[in-house]
Short mmCIF file of C-alpha atoms in Angstrom, two decimals:
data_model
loop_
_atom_site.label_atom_id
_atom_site.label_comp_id
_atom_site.label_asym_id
_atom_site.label_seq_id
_atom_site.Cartn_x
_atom_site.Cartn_y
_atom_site.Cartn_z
CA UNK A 1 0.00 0.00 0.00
CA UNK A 2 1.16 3.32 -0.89
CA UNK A 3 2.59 5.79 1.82
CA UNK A 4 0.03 9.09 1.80
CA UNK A 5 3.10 11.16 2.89
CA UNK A 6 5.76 9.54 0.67
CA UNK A 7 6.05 11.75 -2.44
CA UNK A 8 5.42 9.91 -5.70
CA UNK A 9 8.22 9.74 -8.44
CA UNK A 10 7.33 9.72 -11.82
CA UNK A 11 9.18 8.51 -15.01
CA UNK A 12 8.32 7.71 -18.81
CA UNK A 13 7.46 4.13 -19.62
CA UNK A 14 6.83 2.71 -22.98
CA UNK A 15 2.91 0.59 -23.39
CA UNK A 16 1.84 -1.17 -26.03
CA UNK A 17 -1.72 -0.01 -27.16
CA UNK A 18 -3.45 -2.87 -25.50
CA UNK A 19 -2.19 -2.25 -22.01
CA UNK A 20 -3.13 1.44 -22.61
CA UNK A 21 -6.30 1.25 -24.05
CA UNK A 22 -7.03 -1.13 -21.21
CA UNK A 23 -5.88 1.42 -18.79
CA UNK A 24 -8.12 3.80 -20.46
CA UNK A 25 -11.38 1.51 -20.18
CA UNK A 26 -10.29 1.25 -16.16
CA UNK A 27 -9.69 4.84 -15.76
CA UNK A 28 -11.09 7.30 -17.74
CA UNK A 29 -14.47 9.57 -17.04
CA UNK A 30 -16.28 9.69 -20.12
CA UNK A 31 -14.61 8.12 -22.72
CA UNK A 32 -13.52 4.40 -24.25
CA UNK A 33 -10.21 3.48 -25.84
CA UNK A 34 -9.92 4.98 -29.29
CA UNK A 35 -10.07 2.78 -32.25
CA UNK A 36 -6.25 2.99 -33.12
CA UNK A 37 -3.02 5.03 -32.40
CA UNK A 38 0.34 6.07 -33.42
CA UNK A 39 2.32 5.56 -30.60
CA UNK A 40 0.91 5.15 -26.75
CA UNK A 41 2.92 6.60 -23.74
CA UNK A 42 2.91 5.62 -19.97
CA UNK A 43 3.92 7.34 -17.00
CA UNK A 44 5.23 5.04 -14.10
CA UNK A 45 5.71 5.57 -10.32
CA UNK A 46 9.01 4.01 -8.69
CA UNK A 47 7.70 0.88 -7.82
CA UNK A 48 7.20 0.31 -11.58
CA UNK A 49 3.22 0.65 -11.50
CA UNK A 50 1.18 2.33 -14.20
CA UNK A 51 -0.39 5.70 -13.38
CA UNK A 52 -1.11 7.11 -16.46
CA UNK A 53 -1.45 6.72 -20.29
CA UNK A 54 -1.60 8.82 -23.55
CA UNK A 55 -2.92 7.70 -26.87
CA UNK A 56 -1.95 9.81 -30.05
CA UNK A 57 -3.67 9.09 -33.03
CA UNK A 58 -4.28 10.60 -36.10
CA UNK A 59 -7.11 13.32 -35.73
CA UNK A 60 -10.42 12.52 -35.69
CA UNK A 61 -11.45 15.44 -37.63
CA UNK A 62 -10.91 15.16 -41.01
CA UNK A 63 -9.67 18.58 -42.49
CA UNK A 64 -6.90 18.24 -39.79
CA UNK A 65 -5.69 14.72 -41.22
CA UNK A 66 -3.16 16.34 -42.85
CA UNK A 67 -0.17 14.34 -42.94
CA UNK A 68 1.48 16.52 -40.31
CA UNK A 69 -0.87 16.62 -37.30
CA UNK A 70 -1.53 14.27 -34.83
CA UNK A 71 -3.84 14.07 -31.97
CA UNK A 72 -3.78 13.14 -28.53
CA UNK A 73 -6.78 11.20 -28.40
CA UNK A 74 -6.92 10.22 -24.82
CA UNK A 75 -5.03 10.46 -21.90
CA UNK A 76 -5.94 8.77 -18.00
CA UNK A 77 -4.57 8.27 -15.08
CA UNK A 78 -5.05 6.71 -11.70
CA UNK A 79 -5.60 10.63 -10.40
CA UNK A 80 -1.36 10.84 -9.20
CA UNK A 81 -0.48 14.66 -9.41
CA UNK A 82 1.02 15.48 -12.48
CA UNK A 83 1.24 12.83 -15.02
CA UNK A 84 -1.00 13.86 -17.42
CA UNK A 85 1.24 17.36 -18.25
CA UNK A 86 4.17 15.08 -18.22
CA UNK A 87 2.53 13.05 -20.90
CA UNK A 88 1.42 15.83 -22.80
CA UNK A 89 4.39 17.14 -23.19
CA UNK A 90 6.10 13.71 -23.86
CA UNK A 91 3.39 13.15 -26.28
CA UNK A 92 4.59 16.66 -27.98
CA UNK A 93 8.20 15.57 -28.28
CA UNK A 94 7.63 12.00 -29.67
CA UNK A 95 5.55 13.84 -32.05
CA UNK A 96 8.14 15.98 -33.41
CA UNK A 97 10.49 13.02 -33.16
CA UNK A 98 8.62 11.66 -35.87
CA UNK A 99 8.67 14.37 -38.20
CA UNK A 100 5.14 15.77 -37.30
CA UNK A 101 4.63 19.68 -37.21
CA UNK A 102 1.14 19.92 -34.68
CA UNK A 103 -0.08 17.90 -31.53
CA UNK A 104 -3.71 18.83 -30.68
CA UNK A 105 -6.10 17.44 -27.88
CA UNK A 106 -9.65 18.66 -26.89
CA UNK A 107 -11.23 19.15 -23.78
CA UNK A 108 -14.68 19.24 -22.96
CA UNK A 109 -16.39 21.90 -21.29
CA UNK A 110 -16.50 21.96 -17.59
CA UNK A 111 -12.86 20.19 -18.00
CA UNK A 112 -10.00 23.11 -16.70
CA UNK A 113 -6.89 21.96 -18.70
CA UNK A 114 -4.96 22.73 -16.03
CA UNK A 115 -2.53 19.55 -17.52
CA UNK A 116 -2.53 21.22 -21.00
CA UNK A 117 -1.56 24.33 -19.80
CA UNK A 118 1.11 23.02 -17.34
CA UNK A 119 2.85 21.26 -20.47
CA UNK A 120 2.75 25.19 -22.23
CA UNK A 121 -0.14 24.00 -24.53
CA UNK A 122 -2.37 26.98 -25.36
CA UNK A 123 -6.30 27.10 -26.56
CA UNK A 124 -7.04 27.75 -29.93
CA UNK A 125 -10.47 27.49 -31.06
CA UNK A 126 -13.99 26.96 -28.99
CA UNK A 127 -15.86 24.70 -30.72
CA UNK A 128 -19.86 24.57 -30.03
CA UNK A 129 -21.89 21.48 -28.76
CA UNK A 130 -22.82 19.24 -32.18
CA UNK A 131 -25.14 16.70 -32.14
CA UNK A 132 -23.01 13.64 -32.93
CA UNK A 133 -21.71 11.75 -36.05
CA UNK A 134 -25.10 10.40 -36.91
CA UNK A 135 -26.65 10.89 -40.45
CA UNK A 136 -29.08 9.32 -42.34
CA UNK A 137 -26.26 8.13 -45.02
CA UNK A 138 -23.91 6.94 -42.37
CA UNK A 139 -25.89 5.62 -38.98
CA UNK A 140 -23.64 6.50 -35.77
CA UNK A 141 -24.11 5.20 -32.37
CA UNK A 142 -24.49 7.34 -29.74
CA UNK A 143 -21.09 8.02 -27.70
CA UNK A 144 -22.45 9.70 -25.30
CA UNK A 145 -20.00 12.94 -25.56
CA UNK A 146 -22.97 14.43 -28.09
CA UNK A 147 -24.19 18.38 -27.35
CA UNK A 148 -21.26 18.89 -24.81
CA UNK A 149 -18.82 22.05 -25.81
CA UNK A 150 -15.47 21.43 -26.66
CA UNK A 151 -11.86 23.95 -26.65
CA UNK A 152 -9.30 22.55 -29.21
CA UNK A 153 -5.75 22.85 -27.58
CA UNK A 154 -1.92 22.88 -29.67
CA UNK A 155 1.01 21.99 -28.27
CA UNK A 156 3.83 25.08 -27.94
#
């Protein structure tokens, strides 16, 4: 059992995308594991245990599937202090290690992004509540993130 007063140490680990998307369906508030990913990113206490994950994908939306962007489609942790701006920011350099020019993520609204802006990110667009994926030409289940405002964020 974890000491309450013993400060936590964390470090980088490497996941494959099936331990993190299973961390993900464990830990996160609203979402499931995404569909597929780039590269996945873990950040590790100093016993060795998981406390956090990041999935970067390509971007959901399409006009930003450029070639040169990637998203961070999901990031969760165990609720340790400061992994998820050392992931972002991870997440920016393995980006950029690759050759890509942008990292984005969203938030939704009611979420701070106290993370995003602890790794230097900075908001660039509000985006309105939309009423999901569904059409008649292309039937969408219901995610459940539907009519909830969203703030698209870049990395520095």
């Amino acid at each position: 059992m974890e000491d309450p007063d013993e400060e936590i140490r964390l470090h980088l680990v490497p996941v494959r995308q099936r331990d993190a998307n299973a961390f993900v369906a464990e830990w996160h508030r609203h979402h499931k594991p995404p569909p597929g990913a780039v590269f996945t990113v873990g950040a590790a206490d100093q016993y060795g245990l998981l406390r956090a994950v990041a999935i970067v994908g390509r971007p959901v939306a399409r006009y930003l599937d450029n070639g040169h962007t990637l998203e961070a489609t999901r990031t969760a942790t165990d609720g340790v202090r400061n992994a998820n701006s050392m992931l972002y920011g991870a997440a920016w350099r393995a980006a950029q290690a690759l050759g890509y020019a942008r990292l984005i993520t969203y938030t939704q609204e009611g979420e701070s992004g106290a993370s995003l802006r602890g790794a230097g990110w900075r908001v660039v667009a509000q985006r309105p509540p939309r009423g999901g994926w569904h059409c008649a030409s292309r039937p969408r289940t219901p995610r459940g993130t539907e009519h909830i405002a969203r703030t698209l964020w870049e990395a520095p």
